[in-house]
Amino acid sequence: MEDVKRFLREAKLDCWTAALPTVVAGVGALLVLVRTVSSHREAKEKIRRARNRRTESLQQAEEAVLRYKQSHPTTDLTPILKLSLSELTKELRGGSLNPEEALYAFMEKTLAVHKKLNCCTEILLESLDQLETVGSNKEGLLYGVPVSIKDNCGYKGHDSSCGVLLHLEQPVQEDAVLVQVLKKQGAIPFVKTNVPQGLLSYDCSNPMYGQTVNPHNLQKTSGGSSGGEGALIGGGGSLLGIGSDIGGSIRIPASFCGICGFKPTAGRLSLQGVRSICPGQKSVRGSPGPIARDVDSLALCMQALLCDHMFSLDPTVPPLPFNMQIYQSSKPLRIGYLECDGFQQPSPSMVRSVREVKALLEQAGHTFVPFQPLRIKEALYDLIVKGIFADGLFYKAVSLSELCITCWCHTFLVQFPRTSISLRALCGVGSVPKLWKQHAAVEDYIKDTIAHWRRCNIDVLLCPVIAPAYNLLYCAKNSTILSYTMLYNLLNFPAGVVPVTTVTKEDEEELKHYEGIYQDVYDKLFKEAVTGGEGLPVAVQCVALPWQEELCLRFMKEVEQLVKQSRK
């Protein structure tokens, strides 16, 4: 009998032992669920607080503008908005306008533009206090000029979110070097602008601040990642802005919004305080740069930034002041040109813009030489994609909850590949020795391209830039067209865009017959993305060799002038 009782006790114990893993698993699953729900609630609360901070800053700015207008009932701020940057700086330094008038004029316009386009993340109310001290920088090249800055450009006491929850409620401790230099030159940073989630996108939408739209058509995107800048400047709310570019993030919004944008050689301007979503990545280097309504404004900004103050604050920047003599040169140029890079067929308006500008430049006495990029597929996948995602994707920068809602991951994991090599590229390099090998391959590609450039004996390059602005949500579906901009980040060549025309009925009709080079789903998606663009701006891209920013800007200026003359 005792044996039977002992057997039953042991059997009962065994049942509990057998059930224990199930109980533990159930408790573990419950804990994971609770943690997930809690994390989701925390994320929603964080987003709510971020939106409230933005709303509060906008409301305070509106109240400040109203108080100013009530205390200055006879002051008409509207004419200020029609001035170019060079005209505004002249009037400010001459005393016919004061910084207070300029700031309130553009703050009021920014508030109106934001209501329409959703382009701002917050108004920098400290700009109102800066009015009291800006007089000490009256000799600055940008004295009294209100300037907008991209979200990831550090401003003391404010977030540089990069469009991700991870960086919310982490205000930076000091201004970025470029912001410090802008202030030293008399400029007044007054607003931060929207970006896409994680920055690595050419759209402009994130979970905190939503979608920014195009000033020329609200059903189109402003582009990205400096999309808030593109929309605000294109909409008239700012004369000058600071963006950043690692794959076209200045040039694409400028193209989509009908303004000018410039990506300098990486290292020409300080990156200290400009936050990256993947710091330490060296294969494809990003660069800050100016966005403005015209090329002279870009040049003035570069001239203001390339000063002793920046060289002192960041000794890693080569002390190369802006060379005005090169910018103002009228020497005839040998210009390389391409209409199609052989990887993605451009839209009809992109091709037409290059052809029309080429004809104008030829009439002006410049010489043209056909130019084709080297090994474009290898450059795109093995060097650019594999370089940016060397760690096998950037999970560290974006939380799991964000990956569930972002279209960015969908873009690169599903829609980007044309061949299996892109999937292998997205897996990264695999080891440190392979990373070194990849860096060496990038160096070899740059060397080969410069040798090819020399053999063609060209000074600069004229080529397409993505246009016109996409229908909403299409940026996430097709990234193959980025070959037209990302290549010059890989090469580290300065590049800028200038608006030259608009989409015509004939362009739209020709687009109906677009098939593309590969005639695959990505060609189909690109056609859908740019459909319905009649009247939208179209730009061309101007490129030069590294450290030849002044020559590139001079080329852009000539394009701009010839186009204006042709319209007259």
XYZ file of C-alpha atoms in Angstrom:
568
model
C 0.000 0.000 0.000
C 2.862 2.370 0.849
C 4.412 1.665 -2.557
C 1.150 2.661 -4.236
C 0.951 5.934 -2.268
C 4.587 6.725 -3.042
C 3.946 6.035 -6.735
C 0.937 8.387 -6.773
C 2.907 11.143 -5.031
C 5.740 10.821 -7.555
C 3.301 10.739 -10.456
C 1.636 13.909 -9.182
C 5.049 15.564 -8.844
C 5.952 14.508 -12.370
C 2.741 16.066 -13.659
C 3.641 19.360 -12.027
C 7.182 19.088 -13.369
C 5.895 18.399 -16.857
C 3.492 21.303 -16.633
C 6.119 23.701 -15.306
C 7.575 24.691 -18.754
C 4.060 25.431 -19.999
C 3.354 27.605 -16.962
C 6.672 29.420 -17.325
C 6.107 29.893 -21.058
C 2.643 31.265 -20.377
C 3.938 33.693 -17.772
C 6.772 34.690 -20.109
C 4.347 35.322 -22.963
C 2.158 37.368 -20.636
C 5.153 39.436 -19.529
C 6.164 40.041 -23.164
C 2.595 41.087 -23.995
C 2.440 43.423 -21.000
C 5.823 44.892 -21.902
C 4.750 45.354 -25.548
C 1.501 47.039 -24.554
C 3.375 49.226 -22.077
C 5.985 50.135 -24.672
C 3.266 50.988 -27.183
C 1.541 53.218 -24.623
C 4.824 54.925 -23.799
C 5.465 55.521 -27.504
C 2.003 57.005 -28.009
C 2.490 59.221 -24.979
C 5.891 60.360 -26.250
C 4.370 61.224 -29.623
C 1.547 63.120 -27.912
C 4.025 65.192 -25.902
C 6.097 65.958 -29.017
C 3.013 67.148 -30.881
C 1.954 69.250 -27.916
C 5.384 70.909 -27.798
C 5.100 71.755 -31.472
C 1.562 73.110 -31.074
C 2.631 75.230 -28.119
C 5.601 76.727 -29.999
C 3.393 77.526 -32.992
C 0.791 79.170 -30.774
C 3.398 81.256 -28.958
C 4.852 82.338 -32.294
C 1.394 83.356 -33.540
C 0.841 85.388 -30.389
C 4.232 87.082 -30.781
C 3.476 88.002 -34.405
C 0.055 89.366 -33.389
C 1.583 91.482 -30.623
C 4.163 92.864 -33.048
C 1.541 93.778 -35.655
C -0.664 95.416 -33.037
C 2.250 97.526 -31.799
C 3.282 98.396 -35.393
C -0.082 98.964 -37.137
C 1.405 100.918 -40.048
C 4.211 98.458 -40.843
C 3.629 96.363 -43.964
C 5.752 93.211 -43.813
C 4.595 91.744 -47.134
C 7.200 93.448 -49.383
C 9.990 91.833 -47.356
C 8.874 88.397 -48.530
C 9.448 89.383 -52.159
C 13.119 90.244 -51.666
C 15.930 87.930 -52.687
C 18.497 87.040 -50.047
C 21.072 89.432 -51.508
C 18.474 92.237 -51.572
C 17.418 91.501 -47.995
C 20.977 91.495 -46.661
C 21.674 94.776 -48.459
C 18.636 96.482 -46.911
C 19.354 95.067 -43.463
C 22.970 96.213 -43.467
C 21.989 99.557 -44.960
C 19.375 100.153 -42.252
C 16.312 100.501 -44.486
C 15.041 97.319 -42.812
C 15.754 95.989 -39.336
C 16.102 92.360 -38.161
C 12.875 92.545 -36.186
C 10.851 93.329 -39.308
C 12.527 90.542 -41.260
C 12.033 87.953 -38.516
C 8.363 88.707 -37.953
C 7.687 88.810 -41.698
C 9.093 85.327 -42.249
C 7.718 83.939 -38.988
C 4.217 84.993 -40.008
C 4.673 83.502 -43.477
C 6.134 80.286 -42.020
C 3.095 79.822 -39.806
C 0.826 80.163 -42.838
C 2.919 77.803 -44.960
C 3.050 75.215 -42.186
C -0.743 75.151 -41.856
C -0.898 74.219 -45.535
C 2.111 71.924 -45.904
C 2.909 70.564 -42.398
C 6.609 71.349 -42.772
C 7.770 72.506 -39.318
C 8.627 70.576 -36.169
C 8.879 73.638 -33.926
C 9.399 77.381 -33.901
C 12.641 78.357 -32.162
C 11.277 80.996 -29.817
C 14.811 81.859 -28.739
C 15.020 83.703 -32.063
C 12.890 86.460 -30.518
C 15.463 86.881 -27.743
C 18.280 86.877 -30.308
C 16.856 90.119 -31.725
C 18.214 91.883 -28.636
C 21.819 90.790 -29.277
C 22.023 90.420 -33.074
C 23.252 94.002 -33.402
C 26.658 92.908 -32.158
C 27.055 90.904 -35.385
C 26.053 93.672 -37.766
C 29.154 93.117 -39.905
C 28.171 89.506 -40.510
C 27.359 88.448 -44.077
C 23.919 87.230 -42.977
C 23.100 89.988 -40.505
C 19.414 89.876 -39.563
C 18.505 87.048 -41.964
C 15.961 84.529 -40.601
C 17.211 81.001 -41.373
C 15.441 77.652 -41.165
C 17.283 74.483 -40.104
C 16.559 70.802 -40.635
C 15.423 68.763 -37.632
C 18.763 66.942 -37.259
C 20.778 70.173 -37.079
C 21.520 70.730 -33.400
C 20.035 73.755 -31.607
C 20.705 74.014 -27.881
C 17.786 72.926 -25.718
C 15.882 71.266 -28.574
C 15.571 67.726 -29.904
C 17.286 66.517 -33.041
C 14.880 63.618 -33.479
C 15.809 62.365 -36.967
C 12.131 61.410 -37.127
C 12.472 58.571 -34.580
C 11.095 58.200 -31.061
C 14.499 57.172 -29.751
C 15.805 60.752 -30.006
C 12.725 62.516 -28.636
C 13.055 64.319 -25.307
C 16.839 64.356 -25.565
C 17.551 68.052 -26.128
C 21.055 68.742 -27.375
C 23.468 70.514 -25.057
C 24.913 72.989 -27.542
C 24.335 74.410 -30.992
C 25.776 72.585 -33.983
C 28.920 74.282 -35.293
C 27.008 75.501 -38.367
C 24.349 77.080 -36.140
C 27.051 78.806 -34.109
C 28.628 80.140 -37.306
C 25.273 81.300 -38.676
C 24.675 83.271 -35.471
C 28.189 84.729 -35.614
C 27.405 85.907 -39.154
C 24.260 87.631 -37.852
C 21.702 85.073 -39.018
C 18.715 84.196 -36.843
C 17.722 80.487 -36.856
C 13.977 80.577 -36.189
C 12.405 77.233 -37.116
C 13.235 73.527 -37.329
C 11.756 71.538 -40.210
C 10.359 68.080 -40.756
C 12.159 64.916 -41.895
C 11.224 61.307 -42.742
C 11.530 58.578 -40.140
C 15.194 57.672 -39.791
C 16.315 60.198 -42.465
C 17.173 57.486 -45.009
C 14.191 58.148 -47.254
C 13.346 60.606 -50.002
C 9.832 61.128 -48.653
C 9.036 63.311 -45.633
C 6.820 61.590 -43.079
C 7.270 60.274 -39.550
C 5.007 59.049 -36.714
C 5.461 62.188 -34.618
C 4.816 65.011 -37.060
C 3.148 63.366 -40.048
C 3.474 63.903 -43.812
C 4.909 67.051 -45.361
C 3.411 67.868 -48.763
C 4.524 69.783 -51.836
C 3.921 73.554 -52.145
C 2.979 73.158 -55.835
C 0.529 70.272 -55.390
C -0.778 69.000 -52.067
C -1.189 65.491 -53.488
C 2.552 65.263 -54.085
C 5.421 64.774 -51.650
C 7.935 67.492 -50.852
C 10.736 64.930 -51.157
C 13.264 64.121 -48.479
C 14.984 63.828 -46.260
C 15.282 67.636 -46.087
C 11.628 67.756 -47.112
C 10.515 70.256 -44.498
C 13.162 72.668 -45.765
C 12.131 72.123 -49.371
C 8.466 72.723 -48.609
C 9.029 75.759 -46.377
C 11.416 77.526 -48.779
C 9.410 76.503 -51.842
C 6.292 77.836 -50.106
C 7.934 81.189 -49.330
C 8.336 80.791 -45.577
C 12.137 81.019 -45.580
C 14.821 82.459 -47.833
C 17.624 80.195 -46.684
C 17.813 76.833 -44.966
C 20.345 74.240 -43.862
C 19.774 70.627 -44.870
C 21.865 67.472 -45.057
C 22.430 64.989 -47.870
C 23.581 61.350 -47.889
C 21.745 60.135 -50.989
C 20.032 63.177 -52.468
C 18.389 64.539 -49.321
C 19.048 68.168 -50.255
C 18.836 67.822 -54.022
C 15.603 65.824 -54.278
C 13.439 68.176 -52.120
C 14.922 71.150 -53.994
C 14.014 69.507 -57.306
C 10.505 68.548 -56.167
C 9.775 71.988 -54.683
C 11.256 74.134 -57.487
C 14.174 75.693 -55.598
C 17.973 75.369 -55.483
C 19.951 72.988 -53.292
C 23.637 72.257 -52.904
C 25.557 69.277 -51.478
C 29.211 70.201 -50.879
C 32.090 67.754 -50.688
C 31.805 65.908 -47.364
C 34.187 67.658 -44.983
C 33.982 71.118 -46.532
C 31.390 72.112 -43.933
C 31.388 70.983 -40.313
C 29.185 68.044 -39.356
C 29.659 68.548 -35.620
C 26.218 68.692 -34.053
C 24.414 67.453 -37.171
C 22.934 64.150 -36.067
C 23.132 61.051 -38.253
C 20.930 57.989 -37.881
C 23.948 55.736 -38.471
C 26.998 57.527 -37.037
C 30.345 56.003 -37.924
C 29.276 54.810 -41.369
C 32.097 55.855 -43.711
C 31.427 54.209 -47.094
C 28.932 56.849 -48.251
C 29.509 60.169 -46.557
C 26.801 62.675 -45.797
C 27.182 66.426 -45.955
C 25.259 69.461 -44.707
C 24.482 72.141 -47.239
C 22.304 75.145 -48.080
C 18.859 75.254 -49.693
C 17.536 78.515 -51.120
C 15.501 80.165 -53.868
C 18.463 81.014 -56.107
C 22.109 80.130 -56.654
C 23.497 83.434 -55.382
C 21.869 82.651 -52.030
C 23.618 79.277 -51.930
C 26.939 80.950 -52.711
C 26.407 83.637 -50.061
C 25.632 80.976 -47.472
C 28.762 79.009 -48.378
C 30.829 82.199 -48.228
C 29.396 82.990 -44.775
C 29.998 79.490 -43.406
C 33.523 79.067 -44.803
C 35.047 81.492 -42.332
C 37.682 81.532 -39.614
C 35.040 80.999 -36.932
C 34.048 77.619 -38.386
C 37.675 76.625 -38.944
C 38.374 77.463 -35.292
C 35.335 75.653 -33.881
C 36.029 72.542 -35.954
C 39.731 72.140 -36.833
C 38.933 68.957 -38.789
C 37.483 71.145 -41.553
C 40.152 72.258 -44.053
C 40.587 76.058 -43.789
C 39.513 76.836 -47.342
C 37.640 80.166 -47.588
C 35.130 80.616 -50.393
C 36.909 81.493 -53.654
C 34.810 84.304 -55.115
C 37.090 84.611 -58.142
C 36.198 81.116 -59.334
C 32.489 81.663 -58.627
C 32.477 84.857 -60.701
C 34.560 83.426 -63.550
C 33.160 83.454 -67.093
C 35.715 81.091 -68.626
C 34.157 78.672 -71.173
C 33.707 75.180 -69.765
C 34.049 71.644 -71.085
C 30.875 70.017 -69.816
C 30.182 66.310 -69.588
C 26.545 65.342 -69.969
C 24.309 62.319 -69.629
C 20.602 61.839 -70.172
C 20.298 58.293 -68.791
C 22.634 56.462 -66.409
C 21.843 53.049 -67.868
C 20.194 51.753 -64.701
C 16.891 53.656 -64.481
C 15.256 55.364 -67.437
C 14.445 58.972 -66.475
C 11.053 60.586 -66.961
C 10.456 62.509 -70.216
C 10.710 65.844 -68.398
C 14.074 64.871 -66.874
C 15.502 64.109 -70.318
C 14.033 67.246 -71.880
C 15.436 69.476 -69.134
C 18.996 68.247 -69.807
C 18.618 68.659 -73.561
C 17.231 72.185 -73.289
C 19.935 73.322 -70.854
C 22.616 71.710 -73.014
C 21.389 73.701 -76.024
C 21.460 76.972 -74.043
C 24.980 76.314 -72.787
C 26.224 75.398 -76.257
C 24.820 78.667 -77.606
C 26.732 80.458 -74.825
C 30.015 78.980 -76.077
C 30.532 75.953 -73.845
C 31.718 72.566 -75.156
C 29.924 69.305 -74.435
C 31.317 65.789 -74.094
C 29.203 62.613 -73.604
C 29.796 61.031 -70.190
C 28.556 57.759 -68.729
C 29.013 56.611 -65.112
C 31.179 53.526 -64.586
C 29.737 50.199 -63.434
C 26.555 51.786 -62.120
C 24.971 48.559 -60.827
C 28.125 47.651 -58.908
C 28.322 51.152 -57.488
C 24.712 51.081 -56.389
C 24.589 47.665 -54.737
C 28.099 46.570 -53.784
C 29.346 49.990 -52.733
C 26.399 52.190 -51.732
C 23.809 49.779 -50.308
C 26.343 47.382 -48.801
C 28.280 50.356 -47.384
C 25.336 52.112 -45.744
C 24.005 48.822 -44.354
C 27.403 47.334 -43.532
C 26.081 46.096 -40.170
C 23.269 44.180 -41.833
C 20.575 46.859 -41.343
C 20.207 49.616 -38.795
C 18.062 47.990 -36.130
C 20.037 49.835 -33.451
C 18.753 53.230 -34.564
C 15.052 52.438 -34.901
C 13.068 50.628 -32.215
C 11.101 47.469 -33.030
C 7.789 49.258 -32.597
C 8.870 51.870 -35.145
C 10.031 49.223 -37.628
C 6.493 47.869 -37.550
C 5.048 51.151 -38.780
C 7.734 52.608 -40.999
C 7.673 52.233 -44.758
C 11.434 52.763 -44.799
C 12.164 49.111 -43.971
C 9.704 47.996 -46.652
C 11.496 50.172 -49.189
C 14.893 48.616 -48.797
C 14.008 45.053 -47.864
C 11.303 44.397 -50.439
C 11.023 47.028 -53.126
C 14.586 48.105 -53.776
C 16.118 44.977 -55.324
C 16.223 44.439 -59.057
C 18.399 41.366 -58.649
C 19.448 39.055 -55.872
C 22.649 41.062 -55.391
C 20.723 43.788 -53.595
C 19.485 41.325 -50.990
C 23.049 40.178 -50.423
C 24.102 43.829 -50.167
C 21.483 44.469 -47.476
C 23.033 41.695 -45.395
C 26.084 43.907 -44.941
C 29.754 43.000 -45.146
C 29.961 40.320 -42.467
C 33.294 41.103 -40.818
C 35.831 43.825 -40.142
C 38.295 42.591 -42.825
C 35.443 42.578 -45.345
C 34.518 46.118 -44.289
C 38.085 47.238 -44.980
C 37.877 45.509 -48.355
C 34.622 47.313 -49.075
C 36.199 50.672 -48.154
C 39.096 49.891 -50.496
C 36.610 49.107 -53.270
C 34.966 52.510 -52.756
C 38.356 54.214 -52.970
C 39.135 52.330 -56.187
C 35.783 53.315 -57.692
C 36.387 56.981 -56.906
C 39.885 56.777 -58.388
C 38.555 55.061 -61.550
C 35.796 57.640 -61.973
C 38.194 60.568 -61.622
C 40.487 58.932 -64.219
C 37.461 58.533 -66.524
C 36.576 62.203 -65.911
C 40.140 63.224 -66.790
C 40.120 61.148 -69.979
C 36.948 62.941 -71.048
C 38.747 66.198 -70.196
C 35.708 67.825 -68.612
C 35.386 70.549 -65.999
C 31.871 69.807 -64.781
C 28.969 67.433 -65.421
C 25.334 68.102 -66.393
C 22.879 65.314 -65.601
C 19.262 64.671 -64.573
C 17.885 64.781 -61.059
C 14.703 63.008 -59.997
C 11.605 64.875 -61.226
C 8.800 65.699 -61.045
C 7.537 65.340 -57.475
C 6.039 61.945 -56.676
C 2.471 61.148 -55.822
C 2.167 60.493 -52.094
C 3.347 57.118 -50.734
C 5.370 56.164 -53.827
C 8.828 56.934 -52.435
C 8.506 53.844 -50.270
C 7.822 51.673 -53.297
C 10.730 52.498 -55.575
C 14.293 53.504 -54.789
C 16.010 52.521 -58.037
C 15.806 56.105 -59.334
C 18.130 57.177 -56.504
C 21.054 56.137 -58.703
C 20.913 59.681 -60.119
C 21.751 61.276 -56.755
C 23.379 58.642 -54.513
C 26.258 58.158 -56.938
C 27.675 61.602 -56.117
C 27.545 60.887 -52.385
C 29.568 57.738 -52.994
C 32.046 59.657 -55.151
C 32.012 62.587 -52.692
C 31.617 65.051 -55.567
C 29.890 68.410 -54.912
C 26.513 68.532 -56.640
C 23.625 70.948 -56.827
C 20.258 71.342 -58.517
C 18.684 74.264 -60.356
C 15.019 74.428 -61.470
C 14.875 74.983 -65.236
C 11.413 74.065 -66.531
C 8.034 72.547 -65.675
C 6.269 69.394 -66.798
C 4.314 69.925 -70.025
C 1.296 68.208 -71.567
C 3.691 66.704 -74.091
C 5.788 65.244 -71.251
C 2.682 63.669 -69.765
C 1.672 62.237 -73.123
C 5.148 60.769 -73.672
C 5.081 59.316 -70.165
C 2.124 57.132 -71.174
C 4.531 55.188 -73.384
C 7.232 54.862 -70.710
C 8.462 51.274 -70.303
C 11.855 51.673 -68.638
C 15.129 49.831 -69.121
C 14.218 46.625 -67.271
C 10.454 46.877 -67.889
C 9.888 45.493 -64.402
C 7.715 46.451 -61.442
C 10.085 49.265 -60.462
C 9.816 50.912 -63.862
C 6.044 50.586 -63.573
C 6.041 52.132 -60.108
C 8.232 55.038 -61.211
C 5.830 55.777 -64.058
C 2.899 55.764 -61.613
C 4.821 57.937 -59.129
C 5.448 60.825 -61.543
C 2.119 60.655 -63.390
C -0.065 63.753 -63.066
C 2.838 66.155 -62.801
C 1.858 68.776 -65.391
C 3.026 72.205 -64.219
C 5.382 70.838 -61.561
C 9.000 72.050 -61.487
C 11.832 70.116 -63.124
C 15.517 70.699 -62.320
C 18.904 69.649 -63.650
C 21.891 68.523 -61.610
C 25.350 70.090 -61.811
C 28.413 68.186 -60.556
C 32.129 68.952 -60.093
C 35.186 67.191 -58.707
C 35.845 67.115 -54.938
C 36.606 70.445 -53.231
C 35.474 72.410 -56.304
C 32.326 73.846 -54.722
C 32.891 77.285 -56.220
C 33.161 75.858 -59.747
C 30.026 73.793 -59.269
C 28.096 76.837 -58.014
C 29.465 78.955 -60.864
C 28.137 76.309 -63.313
C 24.761 76.301 -61.539
C 24.639 80.105 -61.708
C 25.258 80.077 -65.444
C 22.475 77.534 -65.967
C 20.124 79.673 -63.883
C 20.953 82.870 -65.796
C 20.645 81.285 -69.251
C 17.269 79.772 -68.379
C 15.997 83.154 -67.129
C 17.222 84.877 -70.275
C 15.547 82.275 -72.496
C 12.217 82.898 -70.774
C 12.451 86.618 -71.493
